[in-house]
Short mmCIF file of C-alpha atoms in Angstrom, two decimals:
data_model
loop_
_atom_site.label_atom_id
_atom_site.label_comp_id
_atom_site.label_asym_id
_atom_site.label_seq_id
_atom_site.Cartn_x
_atom_site.Cartn_y
_atom_site.Cartn_z
CA MET A 1 -0.16 0.07 -0.04
CA LEU A 2 1.24 3.51 -0.86
CA PHE A 3 -0.31 6.81 0.08
CA ARG A 4 0.98 9.50 -2.39
CA LEU A 5 1.22 13.20 -1.47
CA LEU A 6 4.09 13.99 -3.80
CA GLY A 7 2.25 15.01 -6.87
CA SER A 8 -1.36 14.16 -7.20
CA VAL A 9 -2.98 12.75 -3.88
CA ARG A 10 -3.50 9.15 -4.63
CA ILE A 11 -3.96 5.59 -3.01
CA GLU A 12 -2.04 2.67 -4.59
CA ASN A 13 -1.57 -0.95 -4.21
CA ALA A 14 -0.17 -3.66 -6.40
CA GLU A 15 -3.36 -3.59 -8.64
CA THR A 16 -4.57 -0.19 -8.88
CA SER A 17 -3.99 3.52 -8.35
CA VAL A 18 -6.97 5.87 -7.56
CA GLY A 19 -7.00 9.61 -6.87
CA VAL A 20 -8.62 11.01 -3.82
CA ARG A 21 -11.70 12.89 -5.01
CA SER A 22 -12.75 16.37 -3.96
CA THR A 23 -10.43 19.13 -3.00
CA PRO A 24 -11.33 19.47 0.67
CA VAL A 25 -11.29 15.67 1.06
CA ARG A 26 -7.80 15.63 -0.31
CA GLY A 27 -6.88 18.32 2.11
CA VAL A 28 -8.09 16.33 5.08
CA PHE A 29 -6.23 13.28 3.75
CA ALA A 30 -2.95 15.23 3.17
CA ALA A 31 -3.19 16.68 6.83
CA LEU A 32 -3.60 13.37 8.32
CA LEU A 33 -0.82 11.95 6.33
CA LEU A 34 1.62 14.82 7.24
CA ASP A 35 1.08 13.86 10.95
CA GLU A 36 2.46 10.44 10.14
CA GLY A 37 -0.02 8.26 12.12
CA ARG A 38 -0.37 10.70 15.15
CA SER A 39 -3.65 11.75 16.46
CA VAL A 40 -4.76 15.14 15.05
CA PRO A 41 -7.34 17.29 16.94
CA VAL A 42 -10.20 18.74 15.15
CA GLU A 43 -8.95 22.35 15.80
CA ARG A 44 -5.50 21.50 14.17
CA LEU A 45 -7.33 19.94 11.19
CA MET A 46 -9.35 22.93 10.65
CA ARG A 47 -6.40 25.20 10.87
CA SER A 48 -4.81 22.91 8.11
CA LEU A 49 -7.80 23.56 5.68
CA TRP A 50 -8.83 27.12 6.56
CA ASP A 51 -6.78 30.36 7.30
CA GLU A 52 -10.18 31.56 9.04
CA SER A 53 -12.51 28.73 9.80
CA PRO A 54 -16.17 29.42 8.62
CA ASP A 55 -18.93 28.88 11.16
CA SER A 56 -19.68 25.53 9.58
CA ALA A 57 -16.12 24.23 9.79
CA ARG A 58 -16.82 21.52 12.22
CA LYS A 59 -19.86 20.25 10.19
CA ASN A 60 -17.95 20.48 6.94
CA LEU A 61 -15.05 18.62 8.41
CA ARG A 62 -17.19 15.70 9.54
CA LEU A 63 -18.52 15.50 6.15
CA TYR A 64 -15.25 15.66 4.56
CA VAL A 65 -13.91 12.70 6.90
CA ALA A 66 -17.11 10.66 6.15
CA ARG A 67 -16.30 11.06 2.36
CA LEU A 68 -12.80 10.18 2.86
CA ARG A 69 -13.79 7.06 4.72
CA SER A 70 -16.16 5.96 1.93
CA GLN A 71 -13.32 6.31 -0.43
CA LEU A 72 -11.10 4.15 1.66
CA VAL A 73 -13.72 1.45 1.39
CA ALA A 74 -12.39 0.64 -2.04
CA PHE A 75 -9.07 -0.54 -0.57
CA SER A 76 -10.64 -2.01 2.65
CA LEU A 77 -8.85 0.61 4.58
CA GLN A 78 -11.93 2.33 6.24
CA GLU A 79 -11.05 0.99 9.63
CA ARG A 80 -7.68 2.81 9.35
CA LEU A 81 -9.37 6.15 9.72
CA VAL A 82 -10.16 6.38 13.46
CA THR A 83 -12.54 9.05 15.08
CA LEU A 84 -11.15 10.14 18.53
CA ARG A 85 -13.70 10.99 21.29
CA GLY A 86 -13.23 13.48 24.10
CA GLY A 87 -10.98 16.40 24.55
CA GLY A 88 -12.55 18.27 21.57
CA GLY A 89 -12.40 15.26 19.20
CA GLY A 90 -9.86 14.32 16.51
CA TYR A 91 -8.99 11.78 13.83
CA ARG A 92 -6.09 9.45 13.26
CA LEU A 93 -5.15 7.69 10.06
CA LEU A 94 -3.31 4.45 10.98
CA ILE A 95 -0.42 4.07 8.59
CA GLU A 96 3.13 2.70 8.60
CA PRO A 97 5.92 5.16 7.74
CA ASP A 98 6.86 3.37 4.54
CA GLU A 99 3.41 3.57 3.31
CA VAL A 100 3.51 7.24 2.70
CA ASP A 101 5.75 8.48 -0.20
CA ALA A 102 6.49 11.80 1.57
CA ILE A 103 7.69 10.15 4.63
CA ARG A 104 9.96 7.58 2.62
CA PHE A 105 11.20 10.44 0.62
CA LYS A 106 12.39 12.45 3.75
CA ARG A 107 14.01 9.24 5.27
CA LEU A 108 15.87 8.43 2.13
CA ALA A 109 17.06 11.96 1.65
CA ALA A 110 18.30 12.11 5.21
CA GLN A 111 20.15 8.77 4.66
CA GLY A 112 21.70 10.07 1.42
CA PHE A 113 22.94 13.20 3.04
CA ALA A 114 24.47 11.18 5.80
CA GLU A 115 26.22 8.91 3.24
CA LEU A 116 27.43 11.81 1.38
CA ARG A 117 28.93 13.56 4.43
CA ALA A 118 30.57 10.08 5.31
CA ARG A 119 32.26 10.08 1.88
CA ARG A 120 30.28 7.00 0.84
CA VAL A 121 29.53 8.68 -2.53
CA GLY A 122 28.28 5.54 -4.38
CA ALA A 123 25.87 4.71 -1.74
CA ALA A 124 24.70 8.39 -1.65
CA GLU A 125 24.11 8.53 -5.26
CA ALA A 126 21.93 5.30 -5.08
CA THR A 127 20.00 6.40 -2.06
CA LEU A 128 19.31 9.90 -3.36
CA LYS A 129 18.29 8.59 -6.75
CA GLU A 130 15.87 6.29 -4.99
CA SER A 131 14.45 9.27 -3.03
CA LEU A 132 13.83 11.23 -6.22
CA GLY A 133 12.11 8.20 -7.79
CA LEU A 134 9.20 8.78 -5.27
CA TRP A 135 8.70 12.32 -6.59
CA GLN A 136 5.83 12.72 -8.96
CA GLY A 137 5.41 16.55 -8.75
CA PRO A 138 4.89 19.41 -6.21
CA ALA A 139 3.31 18.19 -2.77
CA GLY A 140 -0.18 18.31 -2.23
CA GLN A 141 -1.49 19.22 -5.58
CA ASP A 142 -5.07 20.44 -5.77
CA CYS A 143 -5.73 20.18 -1.93
CA ALA A 144 -7.73 22.55 0.08
CA ALA A 145 -5.01 24.02 2.44
CA SER A 146 -4.40 26.95 4.67
CA GLU A 147 -1.24 28.94 4.53
CA GLN A 148 0.00 26.84 7.34
CA MET A 149 -0.35 23.62 5.40
CA ARG A 150 0.96 25.10 2.23
CA ALA A 151 4.29 25.93 4.25
CA ARG A 152 4.50 22.28 4.98
CA PHE A 153 4.05 21.30 1.20
CA ALA A 154 6.60 24.07 0.44
CA ALA A 155 9.12 22.52 2.86
CA LEU A 156 8.84 19.26 0.78
CA ASP A 157 9.39 21.11 -2.50
CA GLU A 158 12.51 22.73 -0.95
CA LEU A 159 13.78 19.41 0.14
CA HIS A 160 13.26 18.11 -3.33
CA LEU A 161 15.62 20.83 -4.75
CA THR A 162 18.23 20.04 -2.17
CA VAL A 163 17.99 16.30 -2.89
CA ARG A 164 18.46 17.17 -6.61
CA GLU A 165 21.55 19.26 -5.68
CA ARG A 166 23.09 16.59 -3.54
CA LEU A 167 22.70 14.01 -6.15
CA VAL A 168 24.58 16.28 -8.49
CA GLU A 169 27.22 16.60 -5.79
CA ALA A 170 27.53 12.87 -5.50
CA ARG A 171 27.95 12.37 -9.41
CA LEU A 172 30.56 15.03 -9.45
CA GLY A 173 32.30 13.04 -6.89
CA LEU A 174 31.97 10.00 -9.02
CA GLY A 175 33.75 11.89 -11.85
CA ARG A 176 30.87 12.88 -13.94
CA THR A 177 30.91 16.48 -15.41
CA LEU A 178 29.38 17.87 -18.60
CA ASP A 179 26.72 15.45 -18.67
CA LEU A 180 25.37 17.04 -15.48
CA VAL A 181 25.06 20.49 -16.95
CA PRO A 182 21.36 20.24 -18.26
CA GLU A 183 20.24 18.93 -14.83
CA ILE A 184 22.10 21.89 -13.02
CA HIS A 185 20.51 24.24 -15.36
CA ASP A 186 17.06 22.85 -14.66
CA ILE A 187 17.68 23.23 -10.89
CA LEU A 188 18.68 26.88 -11.53
CA SER A 189 15.76 27.70 -13.71
CA ALA A 190 13.43 26.71 -10.70
CA ALA A 191 15.65 28.32 -8.08
CA PRO A 192 18.21 30.87 -9.55
CA PHE A 193 19.50 32.11 -6.18
CA ARG A 194 20.95 28.71 -5.16
CA GLU A 195 24.76 29.14 -4.80
CA THR A 196 25.34 25.50 -4.36
CA SER A 197 23.97 24.88 -7.88
CA TRP A 198 25.97 27.79 -9.32
CA ALA A 199 29.07 26.12 -7.85
CA HIS A 200 28.18 22.74 -9.30
CA LEU A 201 27.80 24.35 -12.66
CA MET A 202 31.37 25.89 -12.49
CA ARG A 203 32.79 22.80 -11.35
CA ALA A 204 30.99 20.50 -14.04
CA HIS A 205 32.13 22.85 -16.85
CA TYR A 206 35.73 23.19 -15.57
CA LEU A 207 36.34 19.52 -14.76
CA GLY A 208 34.80 18.62 -18.00
CA GLY A 209 37.52 20.68 -19.85
CA ASN A 210 35.37 23.75 -20.44
CA ALA A 211 37.06 26.57 -18.37
CA ALA A 212 35.30 29.32 -20.40
CA GLY A 213 32.05 27.65 -19.52
CA ALA A 214 33.01 27.91 -15.68
CA ILE A 215 33.78 31.53 -16.11
CA SER A 216 30.49 32.06 -17.89
CA ALA A 217 28.76 30.50 -15.10
CA TRP A 218 30.36 32.74 -12.56
CA THR A 219 29.37 35.61 -14.43
CA SER A 220 25.76 34.59 -14.63
CA ALA A 221 25.76 33.83 -10.88
CA THR A 222 27.12 37.21 -9.87
CA ALA A 223 24.58 38.94 -12.25
CA THR A 224 21.60 36.97 -10.76
CA LEU A 225 22.60 37.57 -7.15
CA SER A 226 23.21 41.28 -7.74
CA ASP A 227 20.27 42.08 -10.01
CA HIS A 228 17.65 40.35 -7.84
CA LEU A 229 18.92 40.33 -4.34
CA GLY A 230 21.54 43.11 -4.26
CA LEU A 231 24.16 40.68 -3.02
CA ASP A 232 27.60 39.79 -3.67
CA PRO A 233 28.48 36.07 -4.14
CA SER A 234 29.61 34.17 -0.89
CA ALA A 235 33.27 33.79 0.06
CA GLU A 236 33.04 30.22 -0.97
CA LEU A 237 31.87 31.09 -4.46
CA ARG A 238 34.46 33.71 -4.96
CA ALA A 239 37.20 31.29 -3.73
CA LEU A 240 35.91 28.78 -6.33
CA HIS A 241 36.08 31.47 -9.07
CA LEU A 242 39.75 32.37 -7.98
CA SER A 243 40.60 28.59 -8.28
CA VAL A 244 39.20 28.58 -11.80
CA LEU A 245 41.18 31.48 -12.78
CA ARG A 246 44.38 29.80 -11.27
CA ARG A 247 43.54 26.49 -12.91
CA ASP A 248 43.81 24.82 -9.48
CA ASP A 249 42.28 21.47 -10.33
CA ASP A 250 42.62 20.06 -6.73
CA ALA A 251 40.90 23.01 -5.21
CA ILE A 252 38.06 22.97 -7.87
CA ARG A 253 37.43 19.26 -7.15
CA GLY A 254 37.19 20.16 -3.44
CA PRO A 255 35.40 17.62 -1.27
CA ALA A 256 34.04 15.84 -4.37
CA SER A 257 37.60 14.35 -4.84
CA LEU A 258 37.36 12.88 -1.35
CA HIS A 259 33.95 11.27 -2.03
CA ARG A 260 35.26 8.28 -4.03
CA SER A 261 36.21 6.45 -0.73
CA GLU A 262 33.38 4.06 0.34
CA GLY A 263 35.00 3.60 3.86
CA PRO A 264 33.59 5.40 6.91
CA GLY A 265 36.01 8.03 7.03
CA PRO A 266 35.54 11.28 9.05
CA ALA A 267 32.40 13.24 8.16
CA LEU A 268 32.63 15.91 5.70
CA PRO A 269 31.04 19.30 6.19
CA ASP A 270 27.47 19.67 4.87
CA PRO A 271 27.87 19.95 1.09
CA SER A 272 25.43 22.83 0.75
CA TRP A 273 26.78 26.31 0.27
CA PRO A 274 25.63 29.05 2.66
CA ARG A 275 22.05 29.85 1.86
CA ARG A 276 20.82 33.48 1.19
CA PRO A 277 17.63 34.80 2.66
CA LEU A 278 15.30 35.04 -0.48
CA SER A 279 14.20 38.56 0.55
CA VAL A 280 14.84 42.16 -0.06
CA ASP A 281 14.11 44.84 2.53
CA GLY A 282 12.20 42.02 4.61
CA LYS A 283 9.94 41.23 1.68
CA PRO A 284 9.92 37.60 0.31
CA VAL A 285 11.44 37.40 -3.22
CA ALA A 286 9.74 35.13 -5.71
CA ASN A 287 11.90 32.77 -7.86
CA PRO A 288 11.82 34.38 -11.29
CA ALA A 289 12.81 32.49 -14.29
CA ALA A 290 16.53 32.14 -14.43
CA PRO A 291 18.36 34.49 -16.72
CA ALA A 292 20.51 33.25 -19.60
CA MET A 293 23.41 31.28 -18.20
CA GLY A 294 26.48 31.75 -20.13
CA GLY A 295 24.90 30.88 -23.41
CA HIS A 296 24.51 27.17 -22.58
CA PRO A 297 21.20 25.46 -23.33
CA ALA A 298 19.11 24.55 -20.19
#
């Protein structure tokens, strides 16, 4: 059995896959799944669905739960949705962690990050690839959701980008270079302010024999950060640029050159570059489409 939140909200078994019907019912189902089998009070469920609960919220919620239970009948899962009495009431969806794609996704991501820090790059590549195999689109599509629950979906989307970056990091450590450029461009198209990916792009070009491409990536990175955020590149990105100018192969490989070992080894620092706040004057900055990146196709 697999309950899907990553992409369309669905229930799957070995024989069939059925989408959960109705936007508010999907919202209730998503909220229960996100709590990973724990009891969810009625008040918290209402806050997951509405920023401001209507007067009919409790009545509506009971209706949505009844509709969800009727849809679970097709999989003989109706007994998994438990109604809690007392203390204001609530609901609990009885699930095993590996039955929920979002929970498995997070577990595999954490495992892959740990393997990468431990220099077990081959294992990290396999684990992160498995994690991404669960991703079928942005989390919680077409769910009724409050701002609070949308933030929980956004955290999964952000983790997805990070997993993609770490998979690139692992593959750089395994010696891959120019074949990674399209994937890096795709990440930057979605999130052009991630210095980790700009660094990956510079490394992939340089280590693949295209020093001019690495310089072009640096130019695009500095323009993007300056034009949209008014920021200079981080010290780490500037150091990488200097290494490119000096043709310092060992410095450009950086931690990636150590990742070939599959032994335990001492833990590496977190592969991510320092993150920049995506805001200007305290206001959130949307991710616009990435600018042209050194003339290389995305």
